[in-house]
Coordinates of C-alpha atoms in Angstrom, one line a residue:
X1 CA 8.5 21.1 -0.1
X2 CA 10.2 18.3 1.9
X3 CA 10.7 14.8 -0.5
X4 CA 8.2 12.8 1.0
X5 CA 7.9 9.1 1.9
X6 CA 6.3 6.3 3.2
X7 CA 4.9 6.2 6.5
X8 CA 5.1 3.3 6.9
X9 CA 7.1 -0.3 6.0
X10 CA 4.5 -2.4 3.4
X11 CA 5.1 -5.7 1.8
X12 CA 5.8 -4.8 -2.0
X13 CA 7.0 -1.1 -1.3
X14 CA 8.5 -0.1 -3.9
X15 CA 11.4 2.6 -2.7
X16 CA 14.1 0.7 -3.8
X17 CA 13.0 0.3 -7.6
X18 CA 11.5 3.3 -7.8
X19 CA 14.6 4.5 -10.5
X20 CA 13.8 1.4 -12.5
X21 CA 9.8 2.2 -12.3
X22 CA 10.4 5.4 -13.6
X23 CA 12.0 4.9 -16.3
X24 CA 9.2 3.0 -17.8
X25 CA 6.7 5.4 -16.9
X26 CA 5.0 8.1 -19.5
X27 CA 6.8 11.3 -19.9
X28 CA 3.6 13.1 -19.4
X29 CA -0.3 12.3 -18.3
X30 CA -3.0 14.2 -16.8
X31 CA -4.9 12.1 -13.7
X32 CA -2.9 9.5 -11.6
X33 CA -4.6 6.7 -10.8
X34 CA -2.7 3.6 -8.1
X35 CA -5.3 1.6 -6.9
X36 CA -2.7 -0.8 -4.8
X37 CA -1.3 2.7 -3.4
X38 CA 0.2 0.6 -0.3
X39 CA 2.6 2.7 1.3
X40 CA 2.9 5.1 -1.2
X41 CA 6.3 5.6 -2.1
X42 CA 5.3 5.5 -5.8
X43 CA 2.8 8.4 -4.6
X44 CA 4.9 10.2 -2.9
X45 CA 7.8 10.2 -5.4
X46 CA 5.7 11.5 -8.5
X47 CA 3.8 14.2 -6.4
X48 CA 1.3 14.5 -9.1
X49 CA -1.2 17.1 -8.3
X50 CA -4.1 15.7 -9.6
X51 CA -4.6 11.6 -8.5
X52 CA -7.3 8.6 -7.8
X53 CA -5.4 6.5 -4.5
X54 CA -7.1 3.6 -2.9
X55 CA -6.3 0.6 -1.3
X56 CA -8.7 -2.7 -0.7
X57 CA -7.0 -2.3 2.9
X58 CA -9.3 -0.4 5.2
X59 CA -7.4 0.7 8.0
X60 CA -4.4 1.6 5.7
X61 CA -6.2 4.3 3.6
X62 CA -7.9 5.4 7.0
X63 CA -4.7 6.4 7.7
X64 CA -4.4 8.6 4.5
X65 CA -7.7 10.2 5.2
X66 CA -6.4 11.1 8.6
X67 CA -3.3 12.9 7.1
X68 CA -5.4 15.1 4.7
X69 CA -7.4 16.6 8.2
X70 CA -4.9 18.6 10.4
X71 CA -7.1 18.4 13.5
X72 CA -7.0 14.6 13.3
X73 CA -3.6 14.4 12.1
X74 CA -2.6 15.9 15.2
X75 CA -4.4 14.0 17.5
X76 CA -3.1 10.7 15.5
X77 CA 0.6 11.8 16.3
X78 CA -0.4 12.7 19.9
X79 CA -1.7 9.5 20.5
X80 CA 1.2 8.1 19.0
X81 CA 3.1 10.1 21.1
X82 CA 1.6 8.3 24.4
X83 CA 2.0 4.8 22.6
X84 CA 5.9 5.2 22.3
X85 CA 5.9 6.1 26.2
X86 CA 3.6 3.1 27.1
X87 CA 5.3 0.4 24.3
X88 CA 5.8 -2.8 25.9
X89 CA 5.2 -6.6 25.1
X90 CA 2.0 -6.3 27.2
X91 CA 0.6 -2.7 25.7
X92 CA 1.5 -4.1 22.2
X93 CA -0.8 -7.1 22.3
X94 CA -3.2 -5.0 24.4
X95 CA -3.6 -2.9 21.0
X96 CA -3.7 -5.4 18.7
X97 CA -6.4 -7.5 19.8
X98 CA -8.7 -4.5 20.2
X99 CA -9.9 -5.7 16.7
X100 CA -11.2 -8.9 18.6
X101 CA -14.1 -7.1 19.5
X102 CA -15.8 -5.8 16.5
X103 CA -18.3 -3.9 18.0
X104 CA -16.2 -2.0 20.1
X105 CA -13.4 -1.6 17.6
X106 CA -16.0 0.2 15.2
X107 CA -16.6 3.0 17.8
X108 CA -12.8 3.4 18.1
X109 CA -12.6 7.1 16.4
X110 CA -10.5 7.6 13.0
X111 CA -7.5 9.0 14.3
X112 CA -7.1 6.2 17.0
X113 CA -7.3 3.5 14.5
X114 CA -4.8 5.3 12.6
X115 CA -2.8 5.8 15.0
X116 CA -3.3 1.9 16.1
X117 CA -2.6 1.4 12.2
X118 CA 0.8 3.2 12.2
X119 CA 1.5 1.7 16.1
X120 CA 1.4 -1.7 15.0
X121 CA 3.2 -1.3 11.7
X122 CA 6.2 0.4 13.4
X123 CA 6.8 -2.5 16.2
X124 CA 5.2 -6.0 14.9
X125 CA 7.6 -8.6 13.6
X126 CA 9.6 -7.5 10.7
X127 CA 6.8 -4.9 9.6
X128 CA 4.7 -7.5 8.4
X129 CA 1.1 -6.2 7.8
X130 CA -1.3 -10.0 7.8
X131 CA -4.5 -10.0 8.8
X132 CA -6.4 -13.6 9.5
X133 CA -9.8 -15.0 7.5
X134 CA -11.8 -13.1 10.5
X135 CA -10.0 -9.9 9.3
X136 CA -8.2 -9.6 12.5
X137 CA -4.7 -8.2 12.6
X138 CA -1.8 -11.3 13.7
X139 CA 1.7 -10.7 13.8
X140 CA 3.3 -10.6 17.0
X141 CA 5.4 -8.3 19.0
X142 CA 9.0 -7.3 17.5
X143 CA 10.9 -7.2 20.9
X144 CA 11.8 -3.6 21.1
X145 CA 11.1 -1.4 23.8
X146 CA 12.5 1.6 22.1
X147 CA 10.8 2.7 19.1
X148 CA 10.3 5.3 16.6
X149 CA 6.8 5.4 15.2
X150 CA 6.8 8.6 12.9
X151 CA 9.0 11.2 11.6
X152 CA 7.3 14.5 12.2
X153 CA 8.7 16.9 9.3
X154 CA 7.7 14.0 7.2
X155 CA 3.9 13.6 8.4
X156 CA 3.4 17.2 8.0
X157 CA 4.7 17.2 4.3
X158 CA 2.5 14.3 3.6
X159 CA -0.6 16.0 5.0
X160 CA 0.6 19.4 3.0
X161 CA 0.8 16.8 -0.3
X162 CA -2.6 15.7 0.2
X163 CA -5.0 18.8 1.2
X164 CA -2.7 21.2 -1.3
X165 CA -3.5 18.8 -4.4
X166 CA -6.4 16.9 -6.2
X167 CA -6.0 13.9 -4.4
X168 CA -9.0 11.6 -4.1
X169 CA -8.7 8.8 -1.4
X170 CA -10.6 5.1 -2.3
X171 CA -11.1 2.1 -0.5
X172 CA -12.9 -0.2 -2.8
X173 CA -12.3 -2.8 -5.6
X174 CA -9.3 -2.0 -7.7
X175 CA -11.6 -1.8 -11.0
X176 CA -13.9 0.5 -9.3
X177 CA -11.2 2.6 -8.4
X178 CA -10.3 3.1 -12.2
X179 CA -13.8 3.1 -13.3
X180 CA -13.4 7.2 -14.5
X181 CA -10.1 7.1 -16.0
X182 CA -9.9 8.1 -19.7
X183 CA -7.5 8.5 -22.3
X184 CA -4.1 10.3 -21.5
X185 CA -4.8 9.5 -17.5
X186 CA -1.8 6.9 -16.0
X187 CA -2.7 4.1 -14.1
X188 CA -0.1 2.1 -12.0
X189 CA -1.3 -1.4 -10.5
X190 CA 1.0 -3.1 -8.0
X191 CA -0.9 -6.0 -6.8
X192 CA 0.1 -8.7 -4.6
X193 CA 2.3 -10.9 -6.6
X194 CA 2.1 -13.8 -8.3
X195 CA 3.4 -16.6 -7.5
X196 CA 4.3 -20.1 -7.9
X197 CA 4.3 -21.1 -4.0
X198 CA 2.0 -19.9 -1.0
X199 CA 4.0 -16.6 -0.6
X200 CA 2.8 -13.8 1.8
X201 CA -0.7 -12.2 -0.1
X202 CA -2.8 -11.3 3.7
X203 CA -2.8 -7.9 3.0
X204 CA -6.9 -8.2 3.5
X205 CA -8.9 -11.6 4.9
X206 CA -9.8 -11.9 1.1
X207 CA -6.2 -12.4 -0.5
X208 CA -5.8 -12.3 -3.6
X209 CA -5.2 -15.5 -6.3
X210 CA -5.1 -16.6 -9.7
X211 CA -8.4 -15.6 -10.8
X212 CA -7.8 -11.7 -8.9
X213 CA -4.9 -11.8 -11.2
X214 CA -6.6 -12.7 -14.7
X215 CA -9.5 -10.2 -13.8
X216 CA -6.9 -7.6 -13.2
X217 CA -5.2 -8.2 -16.7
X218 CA -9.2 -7.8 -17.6
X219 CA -9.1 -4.7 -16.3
X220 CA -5.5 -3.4 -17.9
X221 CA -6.8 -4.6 -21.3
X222 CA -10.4 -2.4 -21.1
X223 CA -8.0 0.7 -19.9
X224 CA -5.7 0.2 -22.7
X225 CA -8.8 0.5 -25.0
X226 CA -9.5 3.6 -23.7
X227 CA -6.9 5.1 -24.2
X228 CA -5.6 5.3 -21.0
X229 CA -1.5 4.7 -20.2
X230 CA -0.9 1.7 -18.0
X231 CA 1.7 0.2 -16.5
X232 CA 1.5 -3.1 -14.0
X233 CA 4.0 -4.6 -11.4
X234 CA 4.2 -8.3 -10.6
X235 CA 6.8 -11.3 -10.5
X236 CA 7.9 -12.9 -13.2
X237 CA 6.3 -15.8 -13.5
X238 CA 4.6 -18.0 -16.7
X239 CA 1.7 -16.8 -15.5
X240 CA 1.7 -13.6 -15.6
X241 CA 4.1 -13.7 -18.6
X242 CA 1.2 -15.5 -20.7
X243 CA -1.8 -12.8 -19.2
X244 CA 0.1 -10.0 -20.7
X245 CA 2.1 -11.4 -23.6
X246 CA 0.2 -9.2 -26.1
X247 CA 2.0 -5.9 -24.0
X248 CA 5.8 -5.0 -23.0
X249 CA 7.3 -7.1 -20.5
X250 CA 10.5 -5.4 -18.8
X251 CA 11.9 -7.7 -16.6
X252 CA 14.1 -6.0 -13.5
X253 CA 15.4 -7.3 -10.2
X254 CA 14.1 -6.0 -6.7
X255 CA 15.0 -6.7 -3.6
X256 CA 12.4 -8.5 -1.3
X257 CA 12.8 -7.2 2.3
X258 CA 9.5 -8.3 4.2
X259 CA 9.7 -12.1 4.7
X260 CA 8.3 -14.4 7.7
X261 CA 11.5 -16.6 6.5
X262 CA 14.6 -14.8 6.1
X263 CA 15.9 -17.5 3.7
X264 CA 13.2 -16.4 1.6
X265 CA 14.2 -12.4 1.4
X266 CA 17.0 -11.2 -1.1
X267 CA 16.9 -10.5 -5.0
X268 CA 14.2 -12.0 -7.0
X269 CA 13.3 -11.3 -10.5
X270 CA 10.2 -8.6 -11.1
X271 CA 8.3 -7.8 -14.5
X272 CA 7.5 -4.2 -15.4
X273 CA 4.4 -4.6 -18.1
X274 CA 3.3 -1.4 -20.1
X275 CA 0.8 -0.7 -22.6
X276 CA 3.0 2.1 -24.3
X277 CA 6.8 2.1 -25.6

């Protein structure tokens, strides 16, 4: 099967550690779990055949449940097809405003607001998902009249991945989305960051702060009770070094790609936290 990846660019992806991630992971478990599943390069590099994915971002893992139905796979690339034809500064905005109008936007059909989804990923500024407090998608146009929204070999081995396997697709609260893993099941969290500035965390109008990230380390603690392997991405800051000083901390650089400001993009340091050796 063709090596799959992600479909699209997400803040956090995690493609170019993905070496460093594995090496930390166990050798051997039996369900999957990523509730911050985000692009899903993690996902797609493991290929487990049985796993839990969800993301708190709606119109993201609408998108994965468009993949796993060929019918409206097809009709998402079709679409997408027309959207690279029509892409201008004018169409761009056109589409992204259509979530403006809530009323309307909710009869839009699955495979058009994934295909909206993938669209506007593929030629807003720098790739930059953000939504505003009103939920409402607001970066603007990239500039490019010639774009590339999807590879096909690679949406059709994605869609394969996900009706051929166990996979079930969430979009919920992070500690629902773990609620039935047991012992000898591996759970990767890769939240928004930390951090010790207002850095980029829009990924929903909810965002998520300091008290997201101390009931999260609630959460790791109750699975690591059970039994359950678990490992959990973040910066490396005091705060999160203090939540999960009673675990591993592996701290490894990454490379920050998405940024509003490019001075702020570049190496930064990352922490890798297990609940195993």
């Amino acid at each position: 099967m063709l090596k799959v990846k992600p479909f699209v660019k997400w803040a956090g992806g995690k493609r170019q550690i993905i070496d460093k991630l594995k090496k930390y992971m166990p050798k051997k478990f039996n369900t999957y779990y990523e509730p911050f599943v985000g692009g899903g390069a993690v996902l797609f590099e493991l290929a487990p055949k049985r796993a839990v994915i969800n993301d708190w971002n709606e119109e993201l893992m609408n998108v994965y449940r468009v993949m796993s139905d060929y019918d409206k796979y097809q009709k998402m690339c079709a679409l997408l097809n027309k959207y690279e034809r029509e892409n201008s500064k004018e169409f761009y905005y056109k589409l992204r405003d259509k979530d403006k109008n809530k009323k309307s936007f909710a009869r839009m059909s699955d495979y058009a607001r994934a295909a909206r989804t993938i669209y506007l990923n593929k030629t807003c500024f720098n790739g930059l998902y953000r939504v505003n407090s009103k939920n409402e998608f607001n970066v603007p146009y990239n500039g490019k009249d010639n774009i590339n929204t999807y590879d096909g070999e690679n949406l059709i081995a994605i869609h394969m991945y996900l009706t051929m396997n166990d996979i079930k697709i969430m979009n919920t609260d992070f500690e629902e989305a773990v609620e039935t893993a047991e012992a000898g099941d591996f759970v990767y969290f890769d939240p928004p960051y930390d951090s010790i500035n207002n850095s980029f965390t829009s990924y929903t109008d909810t965002g998520f702060g300091k008290e997201e990230q101390e009931r999260l380390a609630d959460i790791f603690k109750e699975l690591d009770k059970k039994g359950v392997y678990v490992m959990l991405s973040n910066c490396n800051t005091p705060f999160i070094q203090n939540l999960y000083k009673d675990y591993h901390i592996h701290v490894i650089e990454a490379k920050r790609s998405i940024n509003a400001k490019g001075n702020k993009r570049g190496n930064v340091e990352e922490v890798i936290i297990t609940n195993y050796e």
